[in-house]
């Protein structure tokens, strides 16, 4: 892969959204798509008018299997975060696809007042049920990357690189969907997390201060090393989650990053009654209707409760 193409990939994903850069990205990603004249469309359907300011049809593309898709850039209204209302964003694209008889779309969602933007893949899928033909959509969370100035985007680059560097073959929709799927990312994260966990265990077993303290407590060094490493890794992951959401007072991402109702419900419904009660105690709805962490309640949790709270987020994107 030549350096010029790699620079296009990196510069597009690590900077604030720019339509010219996204056009270059699209041209290289699809190897000869039908590029469309730059035209900012402001005629938005009424049900989406409170969220969407305008959109661009950047390009159209047909893969080797004859399946058609569209590449869009959707400008959200000022104050509407790219991180929130993702179901609305996905449904807006679904309507565009349905009207134009297309199967999928790659979409850049951005807001002019935000340094970050979202690159998503949305695909229509019709299934036959006892009620007739039903429409399914690719999940908004599972098929998108948050990129931009304040977002680490190494994962997005790694996932998209294989398609981006292949000049000989145009990608199929299935290959594009796979590049946007988090399944591979989840496996990669687990393997890296496991490696760090095992490294920490080995370090503890060889650490004289840790060994002496463990023996004072009358505990087995090997067994306690594993327990301590597991607990510490879980706490570090949870603290990163709190910081990522801006709930530690040090916002690595600015503005209105709260739990959405869907995010909280998705985590809450998968817990037993004990963990549900801890979530109810530590997360409260503020006057703006957002679900936020109650720091006072968090500080009152016992060590056991804190561990159970951390467990609630195991296996999620957090």
PDB file of C-alpha atoms in Angstrom:
ATOM      1  CA  UNK A   1       0.000   0.000   0.000  1.00  0.00           C
ATOM      2  CA  UNK A   2       1.437   3.382  -0.948  1.00  0.00           C
ATOM      3  CA  UNK A   3       1.998   6.062   1.662  1.00  0.00           C
ATOM      4  CA  UNK A   4      -0.352   8.506  -0.058  1.00  0.00           C
ATOM      5  CA  UNK A   5      -3.339   6.163   0.373  1.00  0.00           C
ATOM      6  CA  UNK A   6      -2.421   5.423   3.979  1.00  0.00           C
ATOM      7  CA  UNK A   7      -2.270   9.152   4.681  1.00  0.00           C
ATOM      8  CA  UNK A   8      -5.793   9.591   3.276  1.00  0.00           C
ATOM      9  CA  UNK A   9      -7.105   6.906   5.640  1.00  0.00           C
ATOM     10  CA  UNK A  10      -5.333   8.324   8.688  1.00  0.00           C
ATOM     11  CA  UNK A  11      -6.037  11.985   8.002  1.00  0.00           C
ATOM     12  CA  UNK A  12      -9.731  11.366   7.333  1.00  0.00           C
ATOM     13  CA  UNK A  13     -10.350   9.427  10.538  1.00  0.00           C
ATOM     14  CA  UNK A  14      -8.233  11.410  12.980  1.00  0.00           C
ATOM     15  CA  UNK A  15      -9.559  14.867  12.125  1.00  0.00           C
ATOM     16  CA  UNK A  16     -12.827  16.762  12.350  1.00  0.00           C
ATOM     17  CA  UNK A  17     -15.192  15.853   9.523  1.00  0.00           C
ATOM     18  CA  UNK A  18     -14.437  17.500   6.200  1.00  0.00           C
ATOM     19  CA  UNK A  19     -16.512  16.751   3.115  1.00  0.00           C
ATOM     20  CA  UNK A  20     -13.539  17.038   0.733  1.00  0.00           C
ATOM     21  CA  UNK A  21     -11.499  14.564   2.788  1.00  0.00           C
ATOM     22  CA  UNK A  22     -14.451  12.189   2.983  1.00  0.00           C
ATOM     23  CA  UNK A  23     -14.839  12.311  -0.799  1.00  0.00           C
ATOM     24  CA  UNK A  24     -11.177  11.295  -1.197  1.00  0.00           C
ATOM     25  CA  UNK A  25     -11.657   8.538   1.375  1.00  0.00           C
ATOM     26  CA  UNK A  26     -14.711   7.233  -0.496  1.00  0.00           C
ATOM     27  CA  UNK A  27     -12.956   7.222  -3.859  1.00  0.00           C
ATOM     28  CA  UNK A  28     -10.059   5.151  -2.496  1.00  0.00           C
ATOM     29  CA  UNK A  29     -12.151   2.820  -0.330  1.00  0.00           C
ATOM     30  CA  UNK A  30     -14.437   1.662  -3.143  1.00  0.00           C
ATOM     31  CA  UNK A  31     -12.005   1.715  -6.103  1.00  0.00           C
ATOM     32  CA  UNK A  32     -14.052   3.635  -8.621  1.00  0.00           C
ATOM     33  CA  UNK A  33     -17.487   4.374  -7.182  1.00  0.00           C
ATOM     34  CA  UNK A  34     -19.869   6.664  -9.024  1.00  0.00           C
ATOM     35  CA  UNK A  35     -18.947   9.982  -7.404  1.00  0.00           C
ATOM     36  CA  UNK A  36     -21.826  12.440  -7.207  1.00  0.00           C
ATOM     37  CA  UNK A  37     -21.693  16.238  -7.589  1.00  0.00           C
ATOM     38  CA  UNK A  38     -21.310  17.944  -4.226  1.00  0.00           C
ATOM     39  CA  UNK A  39     -24.809  19.074  -3.288  1.00  0.00           C
ATOM     40  CA  UNK A  40     -26.048  19.913   0.212  1.00  0.00           C
ATOM     41  CA  UNK A  41     -29.660  18.725   0.499  1.00  0.00           C
ATOM     42  CA  UNK A  42     -31.782  20.438   3.136  1.00  0.00           C
ATOM     43  CA  UNK A  43     -35.195  18.938   2.374  1.00  0.00           C
ATOM     44  CA  UNK A  44     -35.537  16.707   5.456  1.00  0.00           C
ATOM     45  CA  UNK A  45     -38.583  14.583   6.297  1.00  0.00           C
ATOM     46  CA  UNK A  46     -40.659  16.066   9.094  1.00  0.00           C
ATOM     47  CA  UNK A  47     -40.012  13.255  11.590  1.00  0.00           C
ATOM     48  CA  UNK A  48     -36.262  13.857  11.348  1.00  0.00           C
ATOM     49  CA  UNK A  49     -36.245  17.646  10.991  1.00  0.00           C
ATOM     50  CA  UNK A  50     -35.388  18.195  14.674  1.00  0.00           C
ATOM     51  CA  UNK A  51     -32.221  16.135  14.323  1.00  0.00           C
ATOM     52  CA  UNK A  52     -30.922  16.393  10.757  1.00  0.00           C
ATOM     53  CA  UNK A  53     -29.810  19.694   9.233  1.00  0.00           C
ATOM     54  CA  UNK A  54     -28.812  18.467   5.765  1.00  0.00           C
ATOM     55  CA  UNK A  55     -27.096  15.626   3.941  1.00  0.00           C
ATOM     56  CA  UNK A  56     -24.835  14.974   0.963  1.00  0.00           C
ATOM     57  CA  UNK A  57     -25.028  12.074  -1.465  1.00  0.00           C
ATOM     58  CA  UNK A  58     -21.302  11.498  -1.863  1.00  0.00           C
ATOM     59  CA  UNK A  59     -21.305   8.441  -4.136  1.00  0.00           C
ATOM     60  CA  UNK A  60     -23.136   5.337  -5.307  1.00  0.00           C
ATOM     61  CA  UNK A  61     -21.610   1.881  -5.546  1.00  0.00           C
ATOM     62  CA  UNK A  62     -22.499  -1.564  -6.923  1.00  0.00           C
ATOM     63  CA  UNK A  63     -20.447  -4.565  -5.846  1.00  0.00           C
ATOM     64  CA  UNK A  64     -19.443  -7.615  -7.911  1.00  0.00           C
ATOM     65  CA  UNK A  65     -22.631  -9.408  -6.806  1.00  0.00           C
ATOM     66  CA  UNK A  66     -24.827  -6.635  -8.189  1.00  0.00           C
ATOM     67  CA  UNK A  67     -25.796  -5.248  -4.778  1.00  0.00           C
ATOM     68  CA  UNK A  68     -26.141  -1.468  -4.623  1.00  0.00           C
ATOM     69  CA  UNK A  69     -25.328   0.951  -1.829  1.00  0.00           C
ATOM     70  CA  UNK A  70     -24.971   4.665  -1.271  1.00  0.00           C
ATOM     71  CA  UNK A  71     -22.370   6.761   0.539  1.00  0.00           C
ATOM     72  CA  UNK A  72     -23.773   9.695   2.504  1.00  0.00           C
ATOM     73  CA  UNK A  73     -22.630  12.504   4.773  1.00  0.00           C
ATOM     74  CA  UNK A  74     -25.344  13.562   7.236  1.00  0.00           C
ATOM     75  CA  UNK A  75     -25.045  16.905   9.015  1.00  0.00           C
ATOM     76  CA  UNK A  76     -26.796  16.831  12.390  1.00  0.00           C
ATOM     77  CA  UNK A  77     -28.355  19.931  13.873  1.00  0.00           C
ATOM     78  CA  UNK A  78     -26.243  22.009  16.228  1.00  0.00           C
ATOM     79  CA  UNK A  79     -26.398  20.585  19.724  1.00  0.00           C
ATOM     80  CA  UNK A  80     -27.315  17.074  18.511  1.00  0.00           C
ATOM     81  CA  UNK A  81     -24.365  14.876  19.433  1.00  0.00           C
ATOM     82  CA  UNK A  82     -23.178  12.195  17.020  1.00  0.00           C
ATOM     83  CA  UNK A  83     -23.010   9.879  20.054  1.00  0.00           C
ATOM     84  CA  UNK A  84     -26.700  10.130  20.861  1.00  0.00           C
ATOM     85  CA  UNK A  85     -29.958   9.213  19.105  1.00  0.00           C
ATOM     86  CA  UNK A  86     -28.209   6.582  17.007  1.00  0.00           C
ATOM     87  CA  UNK A  87     -31.441   4.712  16.382  1.00  0.00           C
ATOM     88  CA  UNK A  88     -32.896   7.886  14.874  1.00  0.00           C
ATOM     89  CA  UNK A  89     -29.834   8.272  12.663  1.00  0.00           C
ATOM     90  CA  UNK A  90     -30.111   4.669  11.497  1.00  0.00           C
ATOM     91  CA  UNK A  91     -33.849   4.989  10.789  1.00  0.00           C
ATOM     92  CA  UNK A  92     -33.229   8.128   8.739  1.00  0.00           C
ATOM     93  CA  UNK A  93     -30.802   6.178   6.556  1.00  0.00           C
ATOM     94  CA  UNK A  94     -33.265   3.298   6.321  1.00  0.00           C
ATOM     95  CA  UNK A  95     -35.800   5.635   4.756  1.00  0.00           C
ATOM     96  CA  UNK A  96     -33.222   6.889   2.236  1.00  0.00           C
ATOM     97  CA  UNK A  97     -32.395   3.296   1.295  1.00  0.00           C
ATOM     98  CA  UNK A  98     -36.013   2.229   1.017  1.00  0.00           C
ATOM     99  CA  UNK A  99     -37.000   5.148  -1.213  1.00  0.00           C
ATOM    100  CA  UNK A 100     -34.005   4.627  -3.511  1.00  0.00           C
ATOM    101  CA  UNK A 101     -34.303   0.815  -3.566  1.00  0.00           C
ATOM    102  CA  UNK A 102     -30.796   0.354  -2.187  1.00  0.00           C
ATOM    103  CA  UNK A 103     -29.498  -2.333   0.134  1.00  0.00           C
ATOM    104  CA  UNK A 104     -26.917  -0.528   2.251  1.00  0.00           C
ATOM    105  CA  UNK A 105     -25.190   2.747   3.051  1.00  0.00           C
ATOM    106  CA  UNK A 106     -21.899   3.927   4.467  1.00  0.00           C
ATOM    107  CA  UNK A 107     -22.601   7.149   6.320  1.00  0.00           C
ATOM    108  CA  UNK A 108     -20.620   9.891   8.010  1.00  0.00           C
ATOM    109  CA  UNK A 109     -22.702  11.501  10.773  1.00  0.00           C
ATOM    110  CA  UNK A 110     -21.253  14.810  11.902  1.00  0.00           C
ATOM    111  CA  UNK A 111     -22.097  18.091  13.574  1.00  0.00           C
ATOM    112  CA  UNK A 112     -20.277  21.289  12.685  1.00  0.00           C
ATOM    113  CA  UNK A 113     -19.769  22.170  16.358  1.00  0.00           C
ATOM    114  CA  UNK A 114     -18.191  18.807  17.288  1.00  0.00           C
ATOM    115  CA  UNK A 115     -14.616  17.599  16.696  1.00  0.00           C
ATOM    116  CA  UNK A 116     -15.719  13.946  16.507  1.00  0.00           C
ATOM    117  CA  UNK A 117     -17.937  12.195  13.984  1.00  0.00           C
ATOM    118  CA  UNK A 118     -19.349   8.720  13.405  1.00  0.00           C
ATOM    119  CA  UNK A 119     -18.676   6.450  10.432  1.00  0.00           C
ATOM    120  CA  UNK A 120     -21.472   3.879  10.156  1.00  0.00           C
ATOM    121  CA  UNK A 121     -22.586   1.028   7.947  1.00  0.00           C
ATOM    122  CA  UNK A 122     -26.349   0.488   7.672  1.00  0.00           C
ATOM    123  CA  UNK A 123     -27.817  -2.452   5.786  1.00  0.00           C
ATOM    124  CA  UNK A 124     -31.384  -3.533   5.093  1.00  0.00           C
ATOM    125  CA  UNK A 125     -32.208  -7.176   5.644  1.00  0.00           C
ATOM    126  CA  UNK A 126     -35.632  -8.657   4.957  1.00  0.00           C
ATOM    127  CA  UNK A 127     -36.662 -11.814   6.818  1.00  0.00           C
ATOM    128  CA  UNK A 128     -39.712 -14.016   6.275  1.00  0.00           C
ATOM    129  CA  UNK A 129     -41.735 -14.567   9.472  1.00  0.00           C
ATOM    130  CA  UNK A 130     -45.194 -15.913  10.284  1.00  0.00           C
ATOM    131  CA  UNK A 131     -46.350 -12.285  10.153  1.00  0.00           C
ATOM    132  CA  UNK A 132     -44.969 -11.787   6.662  1.00  0.00           C
ATOM    133  CA  UNK A 133     -41.817 -10.045   5.455  1.00  0.00           C
ATOM    134  CA  UNK A 134     -40.132  -7.944   8.131  1.00  0.00           C
ATOM    135  CA  UNK A 135     -37.325  -5.428   7.787  1.00  0.00           C
ATOM    136  CA  UNK A 136     -34.194  -5.764   9.919  1.00  0.00           C
ATOM    137  CA  UNK A 137     -31.433  -3.187  10.194  1.00  0.00           C
ATOM    138  CA  UNK A 138     -27.817  -3.619  11.181  1.00  0.00           C
ATOM    139  CA  UNK A 139     -27.485  -2.421  14.804  1.00  0.00           C
ATOM    140  CA  UNK A 140     -26.349   1.197  15.003  1.00  0.00           C
ATOM    141  CA  UNK A 141     -23.920   0.484  17.822  1.00  0.00           C
ATOM    142  CA  UNK A 142     -22.322  -2.648  16.374  1.00  0.00           C
ATOM    143  CA  UNK A 143     -21.654  -1.246  12.915  1.00  0.00           C
ATOM    144  CA  UNK A 144     -20.059   2.119  13.508  1.00  0.00           C
ATOM    145  CA  UNK A 145     -16.847   3.804  14.587  1.00  0.00           C
ATOM    146  CA  UNK A 146     -16.559   7.046  16.522  1.00  0.00           C
ATOM    147  CA  UNK A 147     -13.623   8.938  15.011  1.00  0.00           C
ATOM    148  CA  UNK A 148     -12.247  12.474  14.882  1.00  0.00           C
ATOM    149  CA  UNK A 149      -9.886  14.763  16.768  1.00  0.00           C
ATOM    150  CA  UNK A 150     -10.594  13.470  20.287  1.00  0.00           C
ATOM    151  CA  UNK A 151     -11.086   9.799  19.485  1.00  0.00           C
ATOM    152  CA  UNK A 152      -8.435   7.074  19.281  1.00  0.00           C
ATOM    153  CA  UNK A 153      -9.191   5.419  15.943  1.00  0.00           C
ATOM    154  CA  UNK A 154      -6.559   2.694  15.631  1.00  0.00           C
ATOM    155  CA  UNK A 155      -9.304   0.051  15.655  1.00  0.00           C
ATOM    156  CA  UNK A 156     -11.216   1.716  12.820  1.00  0.00           C
ATOM    157  CA  UNK A 157      -8.043   2.056  10.765  1.00  0.00           C
ATOM    158  CA  UNK A 158      -7.065  -1.575  11.356  1.00  0.00           C
ATOM    159  CA  UNK A 159     -10.534  -2.866  10.485  1.00  0.00           C
ATOM    160  CA  UNK A 160     -10.862  -0.818   7.283  1.00  0.00           C
ATOM    161  CA  UNK A 161      -7.252  -1.132   6.124  1.00  0.00           C
ATOM    162  CA  UNK A 162      -7.596  -4.428   4.221  1.00  0.00           C
ATOM    163  CA  UNK A 163     -10.314  -3.022   1.978  1.00  0.00           C
ATOM    164  CA  UNK A 164      -8.642   0.362   1.687  1.00  0.00           C
ATOM    165  CA  UNK A 165      -5.297  -1.035   0.502  1.00  0.00           C
ATOM    166  CA  UNK A 166      -6.731  -3.509  -2.038  1.00  0.00           C
ATOM    167  CA  UNK A 167      -6.562  -1.771  -5.415  1.00  0.00           C
ATOM    168  CA  UNK A 168      -7.218  -4.945  -7.414  1.00  0.00           C
ATOM    169  CA  UNK A 169     -10.581  -5.999  -6.000  1.00  0.00           C
ATOM    170  CA  UNK A 170     -13.701  -4.023  -5.181  1.00  0.00           C
ATOM    171  CA  UNK A 171     -15.268  -4.968  -1.826  1.00  0.00           C
ATOM    172  CA  UNK A 172     -18.583  -6.802  -1.588  1.00  0.00           C
ATOM    173  CA  UNK A 173     -21.250  -5.596   0.820  1.00  0.00           C
ATOM    174  CA  UNK A 174     -20.586  -8.648   2.993  1.00  0.00           C
ATOM    175  CA  UNK A 175     -16.904  -7.726   3.230  1.00  0.00           C
ATOM    176  CA  UNK A 176     -17.759  -4.133   4.127  1.00  0.00           C
ATOM    177  CA  UNK A 177     -20.197  -5.301   6.804  1.00  0.00           C
ATOM    178  CA  UNK A 178     -17.528  -7.578   8.262  1.00  0.00           C
ATOM    179  CA  UNK A 179     -15.087  -4.658   8.429  1.00  0.00           C
ATOM    180  CA  UNK A 180     -17.620  -2.700  10.486  1.00  0.00           C
ATOM    181  CA  UNK A 181     -18.568  -5.599  12.777  1.00  0.00           C
ATOM    182  CA  UNK A 182     -17.296  -5.452  16.367  1.00  0.00           C
ATOM    183  CA  UNK A 183     -16.983  -9.246  16.704  1.00  0.00           C
ATOM    184  CA  UNK A 184     -13.374  -9.199  15.518  1.00  0.00           C
ATOM    185  CA  UNK A 185     -12.655  -6.168  17.708  1.00  0.00           C
ATOM    186  CA  UNK A 186     -14.122  -7.918  20.754  1.00  0.00           C
ATOM    187  CA  UNK A 187     -11.910 -10.974  20.220  1.00  0.00           C
ATOM    188  CA  UNK A 188      -8.845  -8.770  19.745  1.00  0.00           C
ATOM    189  CA  UNK A 189      -9.640  -6.819  22.925  1.00  0.00           C
ATOM    190  CA  UNK A 190     -10.140 -10.031  24.908  1.00  0.00           C
ATOM    191  CA  UNK A 191      -6.791 -11.424  23.766  1.00  0.00           C
ATOM    192  CA  UNK A 192      -4.972  -8.189  24.647  1.00  0.00           C
ATOM    193  CA  UNK A 193      -6.784  -7.955  27.995  1.00  0.00           C
ATOM    194  CA  UNK A 194      -5.898 -11.583  28.776  1.00  0.00           C
ATOM    195  CA  UNK A 195      -2.237 -10.980  27.913  1.00  0.00           C
ATOM    196  CA  UNK A 196      -2.064  -7.986  30.277  1.00  0.00           C
ATOM    197  CA  UNK A 197      -3.800 -10.016  32.982  1.00  0.00           C
ATOM    198  CA  UNK A 198      -1.250 -12.834  32.693  1.00  0.00           C
ATOM    199  CA  UNK A 199       1.651 -10.351  32.651  1.00  0.00           C
ATOM    200  CA  UNK A 200       0.337  -8.782  35.851  1.00  0.00           C
ATOM    201  CA  UNK A 201       0.053 -12.180  37.561  1.00  0.00           C
ATOM    202  CA  UNK A 202       3.672 -13.011  36.715  1.00  0.00           C
ATOM    203  CA  UNK A 203       4.818  -9.616  37.981  1.00  0.00           C
ATOM    204  CA  UNK A 204       2.986 -10.062  41.288  1.00  0.00           C
ATOM    205  CA  UNK A 205       4.382 -13.556  41.818  1.00  0.00           C
ATOM    206  CA  UNK A 206       7.923 -12.159  41.483  1.00  0.00           C
ATOM    207  CA  UNK A 207       7.342  -8.980  43.503  1.00  0.00           C
ATOM    208  CA  UNK A 208       8.949  -9.278  46.946  1.00  0.00           C
ATOM    209  CA  UNK A 209       6.709  -6.697  48.618  1.00  0.00           C
ATOM    210  CA  UNK A 210       3.568  -8.400  47.292  1.00  0.00           C
ATOM    211  CA  UNK A 211       4.821 -11.830  48.372  1.00  0.00           C
ATOM    212  CA  UNK A 212       5.625 -10.626  51.909  1.00  0.00           C
ATOM    213  CA  UNK A 213       2.238  -8.907  52.302  1.00  0.00           C
ATOM    214  CA  UNK A 214       0.409 -11.976  51.005  1.00  0.00           C
ATOM    215  CA  UNK A 215       2.205 -14.241  53.466  1.00  0.00           C
ATOM    216  CA  UNK A 216       1.361 -11.866  56.331  1.00  0.00           C
ATOM    217  CA  UNK A 217      -2.296 -12.343  55.441  1.00  0.00           C
ATOM    218  CA  UNK A 218      -1.825 -16.098  55.462  1.00  0.00           C
ATOM    219  CA  UNK A 219      -2.766 -16.443  51.800  1.00  0.00           C
ATOM    220  CA  UNK A 220      -1.372 -18.554  48.982  1.00  0.00           C
ATOM    221  CA  UNK A 221       0.789 -16.383  46.698  1.00  0.00           C
ATOM    222  CA  UNK A 222      -0.209 -18.075  43.423  1.00  0.00           C
ATOM    223  CA  UNK A 223      -3.927 -18.016  44.142  1.00  0.00           C
ATOM    224  CA  UNK A 224      -3.970 -14.487  45.572  1.00  0.00           C
ATOM    225  CA  UNK A 225      -1.926 -13.185  42.610  1.00  0.00           C
ATOM    226  CA  UNK A 226      -4.689 -14.352  40.276  1.00  0.00           C
ATOM    227  CA  UNK A 227      -7.451 -12.889  42.459  1.00  0.00           C
ATOM    228  CA  UNK A 228      -5.649  -9.557  42.868  1.00  0.00           C
ATOM    229  CA  UNK A 229      -4.864  -9.268  39.145  1.00  0.00           C
ATOM    230  CA  UNK A 230      -8.462 -10.025  38.183  1.00  0.00           C
ATOM    231  CA  UNK A 231      -9.787  -7.422  40.624  1.00  0.00           C
ATOM    232  CA  UNK A 232      -7.289  -4.744  39.593  1.00  0.00           C
ATOM    233  CA  UNK A 233      -7.843  -5.221  35.863  1.00  0.00           C
ATOM    234  CA  UNK A 234     -11.602  -4.974  36.350  1.00  0.00           C
ATOM    235  CA  UNK A 235     -11.272  -1.777  38.373  1.00  0.00           C
ATOM    236  CA  UNK A 236      -8.936  -0.194  35.822  1.00  0.00           C
ATOM    237  CA  UNK A 237     -11.356  -1.016  33.014  1.00  0.00           C
ATOM    238  CA  UNK A 238     -14.237   0.470  35.000  1.00  0.00           C
ATOM    239  CA  UNK A 239     -12.283   3.656  35.773  1.00  0.00           C
ATOM    240  CA  UNK A 240     -11.516   4.035  32.072  1.00  0.00           C
ATOM    241  CA  UNK A 241     -15.229   3.696  31.349  1.00  0.00           C
ATOM    242  CA  UNK A 242     -16.008   6.449  33.891  1.00  0.00           C
ATOM    243  CA  UNK A 243     -13.369   8.726  32.396  1.00  0.00           C
ATOM    244  CA  UNK A 244     -14.535   7.991  28.848  1.00  0.00           C
ATOM    245  CA  UNK A 245     -18.032   9.101  29.832  1.00  0.00           C
ATOM    246  CA  UNK A 246     -16.653  12.240  31.505  1.00  0.00           C
ATOM    247  CA  UNK A 247     -17.866  11.158  34.946  1.00  0.00           C
ATOM    248  CA  UNK A 248     -14.540  11.556  36.765  1.00  0.00           C
ATOM    249  CA  UNK A 249     -14.393  15.299  36.237  1.00  0.00           C
ATOM    250  CA  UNK A 250     -11.659  14.921  33.604  1.00  0.00           C
ATOM    251  CA  UNK A 251     -13.396  14.842  30.259  1.00  0.00           C
ATOM    252  CA  UNK A 252     -11.382  13.181  27.534  1.00  0.00           C
ATOM    253  CA  UNK A 253     -14.476  13.773  25.394  1.00  0.00           C
ATOM    254  CA  UNK A 254     -16.285  17.084  26.011  1.00  0.00           C
ATOM    255  CA  UNK A 255     -19.923  18.116  26.183  1.00  0.00           C
ATOM    256  CA  UNK A 256     -23.009  15.983  26.768  1.00  0.00           C
ATOM    257  CA  UNK A 257     -21.760  12.413  27.189  1.00  0.00           C
ATOM    258  CA  UNK A 258     -24.315  10.627  29.310  1.00  0.00           C
ATOM    259  CA  UNK A 259     -26.003   7.261  29.280  1.00  0.00           C
ATOM    260  CA  UNK A 260     -28.875   7.184  26.818  1.00  0.00           C
ATOM    261  CA  UNK A 261     -32.033   5.353  27.886  1.00  0.00           C
ATOM    262  CA  UNK A 262     -31.265   2.546  25.428  1.00  0.00           C
ATOM    263  CA  UNK A 263     -27.683   2.164  26.684  1.00  0.00           C
ATOM    264  CA  UNK A 264     -28.727   2.001  30.319  1.00  0.00           C
ATOM    265  CA  UNK A 265     -31.655  -0.322  29.648  1.00  0.00           C
ATOM    266  CA  UNK A 266     -29.459  -2.662  27.602  1.00  0.00           C
ATOM    267  CA  UNK A 267     -27.067  -3.087  30.534  1.00  0.00           C
ATOM    268  CA  UNK A 268     -29.714  -3.020  33.283  1.00  0.00           C
ATOM    269  CA  UNK A 269     -31.933  -5.749  31.817  1.00  0.00           C
ATOM    270  CA  UNK A 270     -29.051  -8.238  31.679  1.00  0.00           C
ATOM    271  CA  UNK A 271     -28.360  -8.109  35.439  1.00  0.00           C
ATOM    272  CA  UNK A 272     -29.672 -10.053  38.421  1.00  0.00           C
ATOM    273  CA  UNK A 273     -31.713  -8.251  41.070  1.00  0.00           C
ATOM    274  CA  UNK A 274     -28.696  -7.427  43.266  1.00  0.00           C
ATOM    275  CA  UNK A 275     -26.795  -5.736  40.452  1.00  0.00           C
ATOM    276  CA  UNK A 276     -29.947  -3.982  39.240  1.00  0.00           C
ATOM    277  CA  UNK A 277     -30.377  -2.426  42.687  1.00  0.00           C
ATOM    278  CA  UNK A 278     -26.766  -1.180  42.625  1.00  0.00           C
ATOM    279  CA  UNK A 279     -27.267   0.352  39.172  1.00  0.00           C
ATOM    280  CA  UNK A 280     -30.463   2.039  40.377  1.00  0.00           C
ATOM    281  CA  UNK A 281     -28.604   3.463  43.353  1.00  0.00           C
ATOM    282  CA  UNK A 282     -25.565   4.792  41.493  1.00  0.00           C
ATOM    283  CA  UNK A 283     -27.139   6.105  38.277  1.00  0.00           C
ATOM    284  CA  UNK A 284     -29.765   8.847  38.517  1.00  0.00           C
ATOM    285  CA  UNK A 285     -31.683  10.972  36.030  1.00  0.00           C
ATOM    286  CA  UNK A 286     -30.762  14.670  36.208  1.00  0.00           C
ATOM    287  CA  UNK A 287     -32.995  17.679  35.567  1.00  0.00           C
ATOM    288  CA  UNK A 288     -32.242  17.504  31.827  1.00  0.00           C
ATOM    289  CA  UNK A 289     -33.469  13.916  31.694  1.00  0.00           C
ATOM    290  CA  UNK A 290     -30.001  12.410  31.185  1.00  0.00           C
ATOM    291  CA  UNK A 291     -28.853   9.358  33.146  1.00  0.00           C
ATOM    292  CA  UNK A 292     -25.690  10.294  35.057  1.00  0.00           C
ATOM    293  CA  UNK A 293     -23.469   8.746  37.706  1.00  0.00           C
ATOM    294  CA  UNK A 294     -24.193   9.831  41.299  1.00  0.00           C
ATOM    295  CA  UNK A 295     -20.669  10.316  42.673  1.00  0.00           C
ATOM    296  CA  UNK A 296     -21.913  10.534  46.269  1.00  0.00           C
ATOM    297  CA  UNK A 297     -23.624   7.156  45.983  1.00  0.00           C
ATOM    298  CA  UNK A 298     -20.585   5.724  44.197  1.00  0.00           C
ATOM    299  CA  UNK A 299     -18.298   6.720  47.072  1.00  0.00           C
ATOM    300  CA  UNK A 300     -20.632   4.969  49.537  1.00  0.00           C
ATOM    301  CA  UNK A 301     -20.418   1.580  47.831  1.00  0.00           C
ATOM    302  CA  UNK A 302     -18.678  -1.217  49.671  1.00  0.00           C
ATOM    303  CA  UNK A 303     -15.791  -2.978  47.958  1.00  0.00           C
ATOM    304  CA  UNK A 304     -18.097  -5.890  47.191  1.00  0.00           C
ATOM    305  CA  UNK A 305     -20.774  -3.610  45.699  1.00  0.00           C
ATOM    306  CA  UNK A 306     -18.149  -1.777  43.624  1.00  0.00           C
ATOM    307  CA  UNK A 307     -17.032  -5.113  42.215  1.00  0.00           C
ATOM    308  CA  UNK A 308     -20.610  -6.059  41.338  1.00  0.00           C
ATOM    309  CA  UNK A 309     -21.114  -2.664  39.669  1.00  0.00           C
ATOM    310  CA  UNK A 310     -17.981  -3.199  37.598  1.00  0.00           C
ATOM    311  CA  UNK A 311     -19.250  -6.658  36.612  1.00  0.00           C
ATOM    312  CA  UNK A 312     -22.330  -5.056  35.029  1.00  0.00           C
ATOM    313  CA  UNK A 313     -20.169  -3.692  32.208  1.00  0.00           C
ATOM    314  CA  UNK A 314     -18.182  -6.857  31.447  1.00  0.00           C
ATOM    315  CA  UNK A 315     -18.841  -7.946  27.863  1.00  0.00           C
ATOM    316  CA  UNK A 316     -20.199  -4.545  26.806  1.00  0.00           C
ATOM    317  CA  UNK A 317     -18.387  -1.944  24.698  1.00  0.00           C
ATOM    318  CA  UNK A 318     -17.454  -0.228  27.980  1.00  0.00           C
TER     319      UNK A 318
END
